[in-house]
Tab-separated table of C-alpha atoms in Angstrom:
chain	number	residue	atom	x	y	z
A	1	MET	CA	65.962	-72.759	-26.722
A	2	LYS	CA	67.389	-75.560	-28.845
A	3	GLN	CA	66.866	-79.052	-27.483
A	4	ASN	CA	69.730	-81.466	-27.998
A	5	ILE	CA	68.785	-85.099	-27.571
A	6	THR	CA	72.081	-86.788	-26.858
A	7	LEU	CA	72.944	-90.390	-26.187
A	8	LYS	CA	73.650	-89.461	-22.574
A	9	ASN	CA	70.096	-88.142	-22.252
A	10	THR	CA	68.684	-91.206	-23.980
A	11	PHE	CA	70.641	-93.804	-22.002
A	12	GLY	CA	71.255	-91.991	-18.757
A	13	LEU	CA	74.748	-93.512	-18.700
A	14	SER	CA	78.161	-91.969	-18.292
A	15	GLN	CA	80.665	-92.317	-21.147
A	16	GLU	CA	82.524	-94.978	-19.213
A	17	GLU	CA	79.361	-97.019	-18.571
A	18	ALA	CA	78.214	-96.688	-22.193
A	19	GLY	CA	81.656	-97.778	-23.403
A	20	MET	CA	81.559	-100.858	-21.164
A	21	LEU	CA	78.023	-101.679	-22.312
A	22	LEU	CA	79.040	-101.520	-25.982
A	23	GLY	CA	82.321	-103.344	-25.403
A	24	ILE	CA	84.563	-100.411	-26.341
A	25	SER	CA	86.789	-97.994	-24.457
A	26	ARG	CA	85.551	-94.724	-23.037
A	27	GLY	CA	87.771	-92.872	-25.484
A	28	GLN	CA	86.259	-94.657	-28.493
A	29	TYR	CA	82.764	-93.883	-27.244
A	30	SER	CA	83.706	-90.250	-26.623
A	31	MET	CA	85.058	-89.908	-30.159
A	32	PHE	CA	81.870	-91.527	-31.533
A	33	VAL	CA	79.668	-89.078	-29.637
A	34	SER	CA	81.688	-86.105	-30.888
A	35	GLY	CA	81.499	-87.435	-34.465
A	36	LYS	CA	85.217	-88.045	-34.924
A	37	ARG	CA	85.018	-91.814	-35.201
A	38	ASN	CA	82.558	-94.576	-36.070
A	39	LEU	CA	81.748	-97.474	-33.803
A	40	PRO	CA	82.977	-100.999	-34.514
A	41	LEU	CA	80.316	-103.252	-36.095
A	42	ASP	CA	79.707	-105.245	-32.891
A	43	ALA	CA	79.214	-102.043	-30.851
A	44	THR	CA	76.891	-100.610	-33.528
A	45	THR	CA	74.763	-103.771	-33.350
A	46	LYS	CA	74.540	-103.514	-29.548
A	47	LEU	CA	73.697	-99.813	-29.788
A	48	THR	CA	70.930	-100.488	-32.323
A	49	ALA	CA	69.411	-103.227	-30.159
A	50	LEU	CA	69.535	-100.967	-27.107
A	51	LEU	CA	67.922	-98.044	-28.937
A	52	GLN	CA	65.129	-100.289	-30.267
A	53	TYR	CA	64.451	-101.626	-26.770
A	54	LEU	CA	64.320	-98.120	-25.329
A	55	GLN	CA	61.924	-96.981	-28.086
A	56	GLU	CA	59.531	-99.883	-27.479
A	57	ASP	CA	59.650	-99.756	-23.686
A	58	LYS	CA	59.618	-95.967	-23.282
A	59	GLY	CA	57.931	-95.309	-19.910
A	60	HIS	CA	56.196	-98.690	-19.703
A	61	SER	CA	58.575	-100.627	-17.467
A	62	LYS	CA	57.180	-102.069	-14.243
A	63	GLU	CA	60.155	-100.826	-12.279
A	64	ARG	CA	59.593	-97.262	-13.451
A	65	LYS	CA	55.890	-97.418	-12.574
A	66	GLN	CA	56.669	-98.808	-9.118
A	67	LEU	CA	59.263	-96.114	-8.482
A	68	GLU	CA	56.917	-93.371	-9.668
A	69	LYS	CA	54.095	-94.714	-7.483
A	70	ALA	CA	56.347	-94.922	-4.413
A	71	GLU	CA	57.684	-91.454	-5.137
A	72	ALA	CA	54.147	-90.066	-5.477
A	73	GLU	CA	53.136	-91.634	-2.143
A	74	LYS	CA	56.186	-90.168	-0.395
A	75	THR	CA	55.485	-86.787	-1.937
A	76	TYR	CA	51.841	-86.933	-0.843
A	77	LEU	CA	52.793	-87.818	2.742
A	78	LYS	CA	55.418	-85.075	2.851
A	79	LEU	CA	52.979	-82.522	1.451
A	80	GLU	CA	50.357	-83.565	4.024
A	81	GLN	CA	52.918	-82.985	6.770
A	82	ASP	CA	53.866	-79.622	5.242
A	83	TYR	CA	50.174	-78.689	5.057
A	84	ARG	CA	49.708	-79.481	8.759
A	85	ASN	CA	52.833	-77.489	9.669
A	86	VAL	CA	51.725	-74.472	7.636
A	87	THR	CA	48.245	-74.663	9.163
A	88	LEU	CA	49.782	-74.697	12.644
A	89	LYS	CA	52.050	-71.750	11.811
A	90	LEU	CA	49.081	-69.898	10.348
A	91	HIS	CA	47.106	-70.463	13.545
A	92	ARG	CA	50.017	-69.237	15.698
A	93	VAL	CA	50.482	-66.099	13.599
A	94	ALA	CA	46.737	-65.404	13.753
A	95	GLN	CA	46.900	-65.675	17.554
A	96	LYS	CA	49.877	-63.295	17.686
A	97	ILE	CA	47.988	-60.829	15.495
A	98	LYS	CA	44.961	-60.981	17.795
A	99	VAL	CA	47.100	-60.481	20.914
A	100	THR	CA	48.967	-57.574	19.300
A	101	GLU	CA	45.735	-55.911	18.167
A	102	ASP	CA	44.169	-56.380	21.616
A	103	ILE	CA	47.191	-54.885	23.387
A	104	ARG	CA	47.272	-51.956	20.961
A	105	ASN	CA	43.535	-51.281	21.450
A	106	GLU	CA	43.911	-51.475	25.246
A	107	SER	CA	46.886	-49.108	25.109
A	108	PHE	CA	44.977	-46.555	23.029
A	109	ALA	CA	42.085	-46.782	25.500
A	110	ALA	CA	44.545	-46.279	28.385
A	111	LEU	CA	45.913	-43.161	26.668
A	112	GLN	CA	42.375	-41.779	26.505
A	113	VAL	CA	41.918	-42.480	30.222
A	114	ALA	CA	45.209	-40.693	30.950
A	115	SER	CA	44.025	-37.696	28.909
A	116	PHE	CA	40.739	-37.714	30.807
A	117	LEU	CA	42.561	-37.775	34.175
A	118	GLU	CA	44.832	-34.903	33.140
A	119	LYS	CA	41.863	-32.733	32.096
A	120	GLN	CA	39.982	-33.231	35.361
A	121	GLU	CA	39.781	-30.176	37.591
A	122	GLU	CA	39.888	-32.142	40.786
A	123	LYS	CA	43.058	-34.125	40.875
A	124	HIS	CA	43.232	-37.813	41.623
A	125	PRO	CA	44.699	-38.723	45.039
A	126	VAL	CA	47.641	-40.348	43.300
A	127	GLU	CA	48.994	-37.442	41.270
A	128	SER	CA	51.222	-39.461	38.995
A	129	LEU	CA	48.519	-41.968	37.999
A	130	ALA	CA	47.841	-40.314	34.639
A	131	GLU	CA	51.572	-40.131	33.939
A	132	PHE	CA	52.041	-43.781	34.927
A	133	ILE	CA	49.142	-44.895	32.687
A	134	ARG	CA	50.510	-42.842	29.781
A	135	MET	CA	54.036	-44.318	30.197
A	136	ARG	CA	52.729	-47.887	30.338
A	137	ALA	CA	50.491	-47.362	27.301
A	138	THR	CA	53.243	-45.759	25.200
A	139	HIS	CA	55.663	-48.512	26.227
A	140	ASN	CA	53.147	-51.139	25.076
A	141	LEU	CA	52.570	-49.260	21.816
A	142	ASN	CA	56.328	-49.121	21.227
A	143	THR	CA	56.672	-52.829	21.980
A	144	TYR	CA	53.656	-53.884	19.905
A	145	ASN	CA	54.075	-51.312	17.160
A	146	LEU	CA	52.292	-51.045	13.845
A	147	HIS	CA	55.330	-52.320	11.941
A	148	GLN	CA	55.297	-55.553	13.954
A	149	LEU	CA	51.569	-55.940	13.371
A	150	THR	CA	52.012	-55.387	9.625
A	151	GLU	CA	54.817	-57.967	9.488
A	152	LEU	CA	52.590	-60.498	11.236
A	153	GLN	CA	49.763	-59.792	8.794
A	154	LEU	CA	52.127	-60.267	5.831
A	155	LYS	CA	53.357	-63.526	7.350
A	156	LYS	CA	49.764	-64.662	7.731
A	157	GLU	CA	49.041	-63.847	4.088
A	158	SER	CA	52.104	-65.762	2.905
A	159	PHE	CA	51.150	-68.780	5.024
A	160	GLU	CA	47.618	-68.638	3.600
A	161	LEU	CA	49.006	-68.619	0.050
A	162	LEU	CA	51.365	-71.485	0.854
A	163	GLN	CA	48.551	-73.446	2.478
A	164	HIS	CA	46.351	-72.908	-0.577
A	165	SER	CA	49.151	-73.942	-2.940
A	166	ILE	CA	49.963	-77.101	-0.965
A	167	GLY	CA	46.247	-77.925	-0.783
A	168	LYS	CA	45.972	-77.727	-4.578
A	169	LYS	CA	49.009	-80.007	-4.999
A	170	LEU	CA	47.520	-82.511	-2.548
A	171	LYS	CA	44.240	-82.614	-4.475
A	172	ARG	CA	46.140	-83.150	-7.702
A	173	LEU	CA	48.149	-86.046	-6.210
A	174	LYS	CA	45.091	-87.870	-4.796
């Protein structure tokens, strides 16, 4: 891609501001930028002085350094807060995964117990116990299904990646 270094990029000023700075109208400045007109001698002198100053002082001003330092501190603090939030979310998702896995394992075990009760020759005093256990277990498996568990695991992975990425940025900003 072609890079155009324009006066607007160099100065960071609008056409109106640049015109005022050089002591000319916005229209004159606009025509100068487009190449349709030359600047008056006084404006050319001011432009030359400004360009020389910008060349000499490129990136070395105290104000710029102070702003960059303050900006870096704010960014660091914000990233620290983001890191804590992601860590908390990661912990919560890990807990949800554990609860979901535990409930699923208990439900599968309950289904085995229901199968055992149904295969027994002597029936249990409460005849519908096996049916009740099976209904509860299948309801739990429908509520805490494999799709939900997979979504939670994907969320956990994305939080881990985000946590790692933020951690790297924090180390770089230290």
